[in-house]
Coordinates of C-alpha atoms and ligand atoms in Angstrom, one line a residue:
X4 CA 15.7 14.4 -10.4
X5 CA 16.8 18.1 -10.5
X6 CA 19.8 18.8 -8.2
X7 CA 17.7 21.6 -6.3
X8 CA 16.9 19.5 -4.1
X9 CA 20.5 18.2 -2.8
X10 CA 20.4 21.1 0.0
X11 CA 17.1 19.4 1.2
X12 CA 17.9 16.2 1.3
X13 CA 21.6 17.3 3.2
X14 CA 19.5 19.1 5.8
X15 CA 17.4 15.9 6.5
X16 CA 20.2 14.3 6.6
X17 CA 20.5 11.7 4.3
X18 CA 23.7 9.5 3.7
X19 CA 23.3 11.5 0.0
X20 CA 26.0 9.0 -1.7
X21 CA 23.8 5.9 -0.8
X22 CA 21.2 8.1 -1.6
X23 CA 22.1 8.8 -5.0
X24 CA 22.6 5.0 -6.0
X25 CA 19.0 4.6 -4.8
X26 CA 18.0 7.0 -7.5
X27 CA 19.9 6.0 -10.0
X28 CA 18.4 2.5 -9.5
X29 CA 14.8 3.9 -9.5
X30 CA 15.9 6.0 -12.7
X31 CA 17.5 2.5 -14.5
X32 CA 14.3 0.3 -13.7
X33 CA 11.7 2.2 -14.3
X34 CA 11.4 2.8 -18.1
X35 CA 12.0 -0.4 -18.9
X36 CA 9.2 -1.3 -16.5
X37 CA 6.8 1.7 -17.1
X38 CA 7.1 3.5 -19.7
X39 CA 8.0 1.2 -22.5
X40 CA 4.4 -0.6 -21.7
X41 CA 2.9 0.7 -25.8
X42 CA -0.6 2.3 -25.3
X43 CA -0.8 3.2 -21.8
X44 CA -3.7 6.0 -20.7
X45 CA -2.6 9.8 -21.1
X46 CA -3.4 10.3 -17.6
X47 CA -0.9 8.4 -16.0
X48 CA 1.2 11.4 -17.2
X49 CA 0.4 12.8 -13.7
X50 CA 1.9 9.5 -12.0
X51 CA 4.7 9.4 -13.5
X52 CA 6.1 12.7 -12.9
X53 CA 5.2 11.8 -8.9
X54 CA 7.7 9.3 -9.6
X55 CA 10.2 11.1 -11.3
X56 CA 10.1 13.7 -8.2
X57 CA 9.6 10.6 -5.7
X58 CA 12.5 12.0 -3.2
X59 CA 11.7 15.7 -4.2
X60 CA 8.2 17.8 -4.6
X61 CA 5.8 16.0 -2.2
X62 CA 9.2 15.6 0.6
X63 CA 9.2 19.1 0.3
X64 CA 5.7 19.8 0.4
X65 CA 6.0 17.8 3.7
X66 CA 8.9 20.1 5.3
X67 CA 7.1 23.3 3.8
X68 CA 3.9 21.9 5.8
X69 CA 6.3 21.6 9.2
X70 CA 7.7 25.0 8.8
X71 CA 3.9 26.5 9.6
X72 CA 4.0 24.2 12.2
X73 CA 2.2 21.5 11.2
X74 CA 3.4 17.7 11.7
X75 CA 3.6 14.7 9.8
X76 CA 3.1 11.0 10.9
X77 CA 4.9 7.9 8.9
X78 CA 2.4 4.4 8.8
X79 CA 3.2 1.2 7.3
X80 CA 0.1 -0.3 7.6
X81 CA -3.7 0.1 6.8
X82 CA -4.9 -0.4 10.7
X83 CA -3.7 3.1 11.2
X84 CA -6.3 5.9 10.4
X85 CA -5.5 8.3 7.9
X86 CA -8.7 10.2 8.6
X87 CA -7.8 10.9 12.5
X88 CA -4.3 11.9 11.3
X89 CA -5.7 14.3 8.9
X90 CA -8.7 15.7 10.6
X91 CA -5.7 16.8 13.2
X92 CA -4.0 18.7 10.6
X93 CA -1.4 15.9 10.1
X94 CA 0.0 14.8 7.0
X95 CA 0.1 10.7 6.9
X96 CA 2.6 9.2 4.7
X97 CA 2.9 5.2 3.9
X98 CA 6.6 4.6 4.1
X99 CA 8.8 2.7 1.7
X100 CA 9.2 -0.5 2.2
X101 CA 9.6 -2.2 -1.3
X102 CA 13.0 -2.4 -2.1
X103 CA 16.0 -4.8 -1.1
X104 CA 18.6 -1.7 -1.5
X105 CA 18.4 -1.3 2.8
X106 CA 18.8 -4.5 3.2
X107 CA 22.1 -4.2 4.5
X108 CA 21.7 -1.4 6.7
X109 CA 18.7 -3.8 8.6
X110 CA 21.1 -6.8 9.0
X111 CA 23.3 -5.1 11.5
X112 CA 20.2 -5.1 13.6
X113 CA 17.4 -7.8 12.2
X114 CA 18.1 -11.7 11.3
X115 CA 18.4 -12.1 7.9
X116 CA 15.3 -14.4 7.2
X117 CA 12.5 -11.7 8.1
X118 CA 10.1 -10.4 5.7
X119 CA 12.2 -8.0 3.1
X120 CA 9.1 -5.6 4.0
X121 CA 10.2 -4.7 7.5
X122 CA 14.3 -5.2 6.6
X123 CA 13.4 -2.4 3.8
X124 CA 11.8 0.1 6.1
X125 CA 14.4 -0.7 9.0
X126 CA 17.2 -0.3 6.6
X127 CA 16.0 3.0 5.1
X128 CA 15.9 4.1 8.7
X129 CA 19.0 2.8 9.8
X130 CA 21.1 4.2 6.6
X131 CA 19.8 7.0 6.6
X132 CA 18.1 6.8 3.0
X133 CA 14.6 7.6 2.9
X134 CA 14.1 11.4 2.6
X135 CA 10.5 10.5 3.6
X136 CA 11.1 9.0 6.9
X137 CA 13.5 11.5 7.8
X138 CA 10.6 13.9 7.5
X139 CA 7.9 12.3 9.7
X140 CA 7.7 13.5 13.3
X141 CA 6.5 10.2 14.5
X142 CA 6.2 6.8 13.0
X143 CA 2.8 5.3 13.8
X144 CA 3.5 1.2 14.3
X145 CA 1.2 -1.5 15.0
X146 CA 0.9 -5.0 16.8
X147 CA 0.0 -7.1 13.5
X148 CA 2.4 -9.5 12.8
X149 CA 5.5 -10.4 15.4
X150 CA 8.4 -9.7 12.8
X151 CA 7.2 -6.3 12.8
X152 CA 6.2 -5.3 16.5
X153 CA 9.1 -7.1 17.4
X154 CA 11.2 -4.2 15.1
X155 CA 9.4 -1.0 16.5
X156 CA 11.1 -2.2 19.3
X157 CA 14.4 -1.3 17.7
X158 CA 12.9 1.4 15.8
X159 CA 12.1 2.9 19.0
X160 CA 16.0 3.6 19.7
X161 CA 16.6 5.4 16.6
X162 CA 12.9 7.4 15.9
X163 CA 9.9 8.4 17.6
X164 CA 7.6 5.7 17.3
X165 CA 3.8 5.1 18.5
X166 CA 2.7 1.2 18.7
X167 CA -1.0 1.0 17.8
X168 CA -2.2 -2.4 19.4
X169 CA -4.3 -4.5 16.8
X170 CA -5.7 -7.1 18.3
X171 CA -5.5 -10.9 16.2
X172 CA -9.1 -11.6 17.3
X173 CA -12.3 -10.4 16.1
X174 CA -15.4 -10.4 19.1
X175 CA -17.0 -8.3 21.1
X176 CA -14.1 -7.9 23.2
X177 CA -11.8 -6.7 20.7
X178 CA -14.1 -4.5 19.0
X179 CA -14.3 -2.4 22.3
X180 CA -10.1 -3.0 22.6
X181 CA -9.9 -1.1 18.9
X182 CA -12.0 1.1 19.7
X183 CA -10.3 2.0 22.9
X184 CA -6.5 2.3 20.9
X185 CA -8.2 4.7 18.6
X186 CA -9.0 6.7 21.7
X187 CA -5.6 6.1 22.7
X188 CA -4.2 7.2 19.5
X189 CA -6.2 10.2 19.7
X190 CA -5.0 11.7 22.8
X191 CA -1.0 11.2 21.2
X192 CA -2.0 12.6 17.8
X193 CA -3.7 16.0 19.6
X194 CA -0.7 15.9 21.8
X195 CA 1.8 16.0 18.9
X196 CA -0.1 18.4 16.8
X197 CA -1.4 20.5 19.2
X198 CA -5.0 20.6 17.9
X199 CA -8.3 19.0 19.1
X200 CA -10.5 16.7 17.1
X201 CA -13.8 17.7 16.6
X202 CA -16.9 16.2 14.4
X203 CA -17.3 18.5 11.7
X204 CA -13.0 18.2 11.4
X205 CA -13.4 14.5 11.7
X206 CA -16.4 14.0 9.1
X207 CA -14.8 16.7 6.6
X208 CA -12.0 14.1 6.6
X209 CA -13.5 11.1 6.4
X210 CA -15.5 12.7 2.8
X211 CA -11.7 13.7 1.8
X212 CA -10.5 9.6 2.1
X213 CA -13.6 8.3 1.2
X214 CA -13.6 10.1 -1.9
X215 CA -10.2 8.8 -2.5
X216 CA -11.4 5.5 -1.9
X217 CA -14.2 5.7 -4.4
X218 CA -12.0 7.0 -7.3
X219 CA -10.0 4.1 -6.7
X220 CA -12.5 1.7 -6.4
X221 CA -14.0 2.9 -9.8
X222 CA -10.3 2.3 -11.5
X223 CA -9.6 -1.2 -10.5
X224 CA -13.2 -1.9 -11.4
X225 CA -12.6 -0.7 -14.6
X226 CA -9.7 -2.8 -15.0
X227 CA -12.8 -5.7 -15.0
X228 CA -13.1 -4.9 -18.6
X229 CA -12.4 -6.9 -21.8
X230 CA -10.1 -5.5 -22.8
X231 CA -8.8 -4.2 -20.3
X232 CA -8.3 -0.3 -20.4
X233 CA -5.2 -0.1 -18.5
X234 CA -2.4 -2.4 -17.4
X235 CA -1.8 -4.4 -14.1
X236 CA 1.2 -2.7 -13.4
X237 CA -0.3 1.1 -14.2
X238 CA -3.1 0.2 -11.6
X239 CA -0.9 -1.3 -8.9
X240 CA 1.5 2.5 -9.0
X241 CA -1.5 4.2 -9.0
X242 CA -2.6 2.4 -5.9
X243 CA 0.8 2.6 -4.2
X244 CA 0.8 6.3 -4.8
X245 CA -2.4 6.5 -2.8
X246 CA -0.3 6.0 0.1
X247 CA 1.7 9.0 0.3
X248 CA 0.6 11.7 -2.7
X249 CA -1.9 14.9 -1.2
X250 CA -5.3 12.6 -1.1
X251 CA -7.7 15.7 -2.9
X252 CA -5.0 16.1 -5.7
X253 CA -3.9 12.6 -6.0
X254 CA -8.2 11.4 -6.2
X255 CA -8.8 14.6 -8.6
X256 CA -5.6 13.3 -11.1
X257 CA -7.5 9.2 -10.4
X258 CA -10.2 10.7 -11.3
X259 CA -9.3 12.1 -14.8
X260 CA -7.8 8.7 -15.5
X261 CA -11.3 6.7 -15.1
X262 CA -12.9 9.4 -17.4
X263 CA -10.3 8.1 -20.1
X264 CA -10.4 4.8 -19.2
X265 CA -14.4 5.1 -19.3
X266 CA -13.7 6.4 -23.1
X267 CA -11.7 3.8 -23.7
X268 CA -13.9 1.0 -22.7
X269 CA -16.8 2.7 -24.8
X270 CA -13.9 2.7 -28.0
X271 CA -13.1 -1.0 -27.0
X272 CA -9.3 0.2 -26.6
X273 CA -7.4 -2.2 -24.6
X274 CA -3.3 -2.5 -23.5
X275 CA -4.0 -6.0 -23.8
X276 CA -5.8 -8.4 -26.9
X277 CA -9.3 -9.1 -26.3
X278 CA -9.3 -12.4 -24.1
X279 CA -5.8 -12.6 -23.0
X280 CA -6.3 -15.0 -20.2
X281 CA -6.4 -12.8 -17.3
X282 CA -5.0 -13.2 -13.5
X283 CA -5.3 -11.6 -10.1
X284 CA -3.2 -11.6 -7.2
X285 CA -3.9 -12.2 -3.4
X286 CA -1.9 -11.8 -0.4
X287 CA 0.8 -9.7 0.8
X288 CA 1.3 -5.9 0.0
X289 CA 3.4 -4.7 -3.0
X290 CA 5.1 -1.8 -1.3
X291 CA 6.4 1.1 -3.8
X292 CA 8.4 0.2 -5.6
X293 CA 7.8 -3.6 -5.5
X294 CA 6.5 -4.4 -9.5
X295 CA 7.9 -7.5 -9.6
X296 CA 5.2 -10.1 -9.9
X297 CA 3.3 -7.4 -12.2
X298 CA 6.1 -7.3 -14.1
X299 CA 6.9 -11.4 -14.9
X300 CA 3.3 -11.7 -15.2
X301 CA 2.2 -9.0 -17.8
X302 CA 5.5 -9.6 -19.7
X303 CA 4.4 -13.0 -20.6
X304 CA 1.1 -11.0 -22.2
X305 CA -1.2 -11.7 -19.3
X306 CA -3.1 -8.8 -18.1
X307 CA -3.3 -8.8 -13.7
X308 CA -7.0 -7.3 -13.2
X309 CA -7.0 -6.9 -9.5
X310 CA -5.1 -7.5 -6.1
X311 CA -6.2 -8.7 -2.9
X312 CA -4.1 -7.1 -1.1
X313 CA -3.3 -3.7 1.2
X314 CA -1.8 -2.2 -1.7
X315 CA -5.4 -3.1 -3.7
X316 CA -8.6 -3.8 -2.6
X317 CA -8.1 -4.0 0.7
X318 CA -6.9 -0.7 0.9
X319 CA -10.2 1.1 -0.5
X320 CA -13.2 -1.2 -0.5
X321 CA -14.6 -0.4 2.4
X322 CA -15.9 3.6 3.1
X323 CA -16.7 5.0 6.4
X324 CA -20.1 5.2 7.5
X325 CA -20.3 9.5 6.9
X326 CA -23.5 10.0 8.3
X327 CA -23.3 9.8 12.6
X328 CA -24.0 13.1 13.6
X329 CA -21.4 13.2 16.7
X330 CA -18.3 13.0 17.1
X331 CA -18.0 9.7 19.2
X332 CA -20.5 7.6 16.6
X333 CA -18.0 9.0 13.9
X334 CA -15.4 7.5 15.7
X335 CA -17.6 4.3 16.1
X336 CA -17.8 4.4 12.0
X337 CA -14.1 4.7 11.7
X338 CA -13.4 2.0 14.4
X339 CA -15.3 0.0 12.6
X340 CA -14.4 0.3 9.0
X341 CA -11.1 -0.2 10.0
X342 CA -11.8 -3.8 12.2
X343 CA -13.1 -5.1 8.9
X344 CA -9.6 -5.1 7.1
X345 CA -9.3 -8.7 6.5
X346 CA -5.5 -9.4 7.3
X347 CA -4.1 -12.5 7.9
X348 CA -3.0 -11.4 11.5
X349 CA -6.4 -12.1 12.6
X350 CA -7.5 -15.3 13.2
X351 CA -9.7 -16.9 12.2
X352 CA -9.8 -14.8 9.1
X353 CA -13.1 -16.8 6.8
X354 CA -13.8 -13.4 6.1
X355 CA -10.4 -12.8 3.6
X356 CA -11.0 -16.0 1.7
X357 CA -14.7 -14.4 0.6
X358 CA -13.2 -11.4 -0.2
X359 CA -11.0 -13.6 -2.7
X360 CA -13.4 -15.5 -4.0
X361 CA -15.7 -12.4 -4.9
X362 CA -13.2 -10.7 -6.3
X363 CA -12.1 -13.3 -8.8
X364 CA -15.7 -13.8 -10.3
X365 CA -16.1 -10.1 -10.3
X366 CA -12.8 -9.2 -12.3
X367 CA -12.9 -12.0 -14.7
X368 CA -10.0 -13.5 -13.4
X369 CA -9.2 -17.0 -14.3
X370 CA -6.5 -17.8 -11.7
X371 CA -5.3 -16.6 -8.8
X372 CA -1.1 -16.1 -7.7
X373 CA -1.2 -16.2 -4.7
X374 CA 1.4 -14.3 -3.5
X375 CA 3.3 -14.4 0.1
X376 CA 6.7 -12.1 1.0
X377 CA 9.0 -14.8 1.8
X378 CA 9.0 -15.2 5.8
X379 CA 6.0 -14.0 6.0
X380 CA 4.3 -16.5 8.6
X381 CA 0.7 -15.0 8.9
X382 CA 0.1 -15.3 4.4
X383 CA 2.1 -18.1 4.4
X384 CA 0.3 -20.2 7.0
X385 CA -3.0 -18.9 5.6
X386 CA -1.9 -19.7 2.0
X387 CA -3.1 -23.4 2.8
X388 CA -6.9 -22.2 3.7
X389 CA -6.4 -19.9 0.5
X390 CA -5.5 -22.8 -2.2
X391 CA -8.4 -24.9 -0.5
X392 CA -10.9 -22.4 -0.7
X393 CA -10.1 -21.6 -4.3
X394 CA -10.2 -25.5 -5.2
X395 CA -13.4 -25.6 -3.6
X396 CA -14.8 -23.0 -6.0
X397 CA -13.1 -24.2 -9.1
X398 CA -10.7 -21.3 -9.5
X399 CA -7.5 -22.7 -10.3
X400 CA -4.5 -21.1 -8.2
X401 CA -1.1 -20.7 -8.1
X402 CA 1.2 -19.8 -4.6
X403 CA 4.3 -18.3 -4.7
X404 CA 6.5 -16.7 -2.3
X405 CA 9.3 -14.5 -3.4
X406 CA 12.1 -11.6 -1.8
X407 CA 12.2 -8.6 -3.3
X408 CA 15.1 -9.5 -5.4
X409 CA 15.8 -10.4 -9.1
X410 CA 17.3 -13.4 -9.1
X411 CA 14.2 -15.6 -9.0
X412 CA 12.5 -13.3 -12.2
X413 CA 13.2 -16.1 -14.5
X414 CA 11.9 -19.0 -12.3
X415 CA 8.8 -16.9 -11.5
X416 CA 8.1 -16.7 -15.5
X417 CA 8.9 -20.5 -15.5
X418 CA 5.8 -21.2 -12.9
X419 CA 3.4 -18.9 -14.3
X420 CA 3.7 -19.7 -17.4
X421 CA 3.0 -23.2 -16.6
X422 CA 0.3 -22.2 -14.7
X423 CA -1.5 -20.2 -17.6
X424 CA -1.0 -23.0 -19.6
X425 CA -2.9 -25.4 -17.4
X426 CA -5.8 -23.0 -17.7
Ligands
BJ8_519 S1 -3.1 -5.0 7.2 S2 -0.9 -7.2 5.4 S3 -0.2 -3.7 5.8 S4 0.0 -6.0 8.6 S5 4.3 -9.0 4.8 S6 5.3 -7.0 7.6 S7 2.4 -9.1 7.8 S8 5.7 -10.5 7.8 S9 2.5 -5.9 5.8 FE1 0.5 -5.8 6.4 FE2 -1.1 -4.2 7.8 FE3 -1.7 -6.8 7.4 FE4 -1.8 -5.1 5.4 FE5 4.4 -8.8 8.6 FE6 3.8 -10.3 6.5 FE7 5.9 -8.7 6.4 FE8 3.5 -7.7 6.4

């Protein structure tokens, strides 16, 4: 990445030699990973020049938006409402959180066997590393899991920090609760921007993430195909991307990709033979720049066709309800599409082991990794219901849990290989 940006980062005030070995890392792994893949879709051009200016033209698109006063809000999870964020003239970023590289920097503070997802965001904090949280005005947390409530505590000390409570129950009760922190959320979010939300801001925003949604959706259906038109690992940076590109730009570039993926699937043009046995994945999110199961999988020539998981289907399946004509049964709509994210923080959670099931007859899929961030109690737990589910419905299934480091890559390939041989 160009060296115009060195001032930028310095003025954020990033620990710029720590920095630097993060890039370099990111500039060693990812042609290997990416760009040697033979055959991949001319349209993911766009993606990967977002990567190779990861810490450099959207972070400054973010401080050039906060010089005309406008302010933007870090998330690291789908229970918070980009659509509220936006519709009050804030930018919402998903933060990193996929990388072991902070790890250090979060052990001063956090016990060493916690999820690598919250030690890699607490890290970057902590070290001073991510240009992107450095940026936000206010980090938006919430009460799903205890590993990381329990770190916004901490977080607190260092950043601003907003604690969204999500309840782990869905009823009547909870529904009005949700409701109520949206309400809550509001009344911070107008505080910190300065503006006022109103219905036709509100529903103009909720068209703008829909629309994103849709695209999406239409490219990880795509990936249903035989052949498939584009690889596991292409689909799951496109989908992390979602998290912090500008949403019209970033659905308008998704966008061209499904028009060439659509030609390719008319052409029968694959990145994979005809019949390669397929998988999918369930479970916990694949932060950027997490590729790691993608990458053991689809190097031993198995194409992954979908992911149940935030960074994946449960990220843009469901839409908001456009069409209440004020602004409080907008809100109602938004309350509501987000309550019907099936994590396993909630419990009971029936509800996520449909959304499997449909998923694997829908994509073709004929096994399932199910795969759980090491510590991770909520998946973990729920990996049980998971693996009995699938057996009920005769879809063989596979769980792992994993860190996000390299030193189980070759075990990994061990397992799944045996499991696509049982097939
Ligand atoms: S809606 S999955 S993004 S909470 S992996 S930090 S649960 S210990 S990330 Fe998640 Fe929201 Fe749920 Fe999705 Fe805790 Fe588990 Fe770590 Fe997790």
């Amino acid at each position: 990445m160009s060296d115009e940006y060195r001032d930028m980062w310095a003025g954020l005030g990033l620990d710029l030699p720590k920095h630097d070995r993060l890039l370099a890392l990111l500039n060693e792994v990812y042609p290997p990973i990416y760009l040697e893949q033979p055959n991949r879709p001319e349209g993911l051009a766009y993606f990967d020049f977002v990567i190779g200016e990861i810490h450099g033209l959207r972070v400054k698109e973010l401080l050039d938006h906060k010089k005309k006063g406008g302010k933007v809000f870090g998330t690291f999870c789908l229970y918070v409402p980009d659509e509220i964020i936006t519709a009050l003239g804030g930018i919402s970023v998903g933060l990193c959180a996929g990388t072991d590289f902070s790890e250090a920097d979060a052990e001063v503070d956090l016990p060493r066997n916690l999820c690598p997802l919250i030690k890699s965001f607490y890290g970057f904090k902590r070290g001073r590393i991510c240009p992107y949280f450095e940026a936000t005005d206010l980090v938006v947390g919430e009460t799903t899991c205890d590993g990381k409530t329990k770190a916004y505590e901490f977080l607190g000390g260092m950043h601003p920090v907003y604690v969204m409570e999500v309840p782990h129950r869905k009823n009547d009760d909870t529904r009005k609760l949700w409701r109520t922190e949206l309400d809550k959320f509001i009344v911070e979010a107008q505080k910190l921007t300065g503006n006022r939300l109103t219905h036709e801001k509100l529903r103009e925003n909720v068209r703008l993430h829909n629309a994103k949604r849709r695209a999406l959706q239409r490219l990880n259906a795509l990936r249903w195909k035989n052949p498939t038109p584009i690889s596991g690992k292409d689909a799951l940076l496109v989908n992390q991307i979602a998290f912090y590109d500008d949403p019209s730009r970033f659905t308008a570039s998704v966008e061209k990709l499904v028009e060439e993926c659509e030609r390719r699937v008319a052409d029968g043009v694959g990145v994979f033979p005809k019949d390669a046995p397929r998988l999918m994945t369930s479970g916990t999110p694949f932060a950027i720049p997490n590729w790691k199961l993608h990458h053991v999988i689809e190097t031993g020539g198995w194409p992954v066709v979908a992911e149940e998981s935030c960074v994946g289907s449960r990220y843009f399946s469901g839409l908001v309800d456009e069409s209440p004509g004020d602004l409080n049964g907008l809100l109602d709509a938004v309350a509501r599409r987000y309550f019907d994210i099936h994590c396993a923080c909630f419990t009971p959670n029936a509800e996520r082991m449909d959304d499997i099931v449909d998923l694997c007859r829908k994509s073709g899929a004929r096994g399932v990794i199910n795969y759980t961030l090491s510590f991770c109690t909520p998946y973990l737990v729920e990996a049980r219901h998971v693996e009995n589910r699938l057996k009920k419905e005769g879809i063989p299934v596979l769980s792992l849990d994993s860190d996000y480091g390299m030193g189980d890559f070759g075990q990994l390939q061990t397992r799944i290989g045996a499991f696509v041989e049982s097939l």
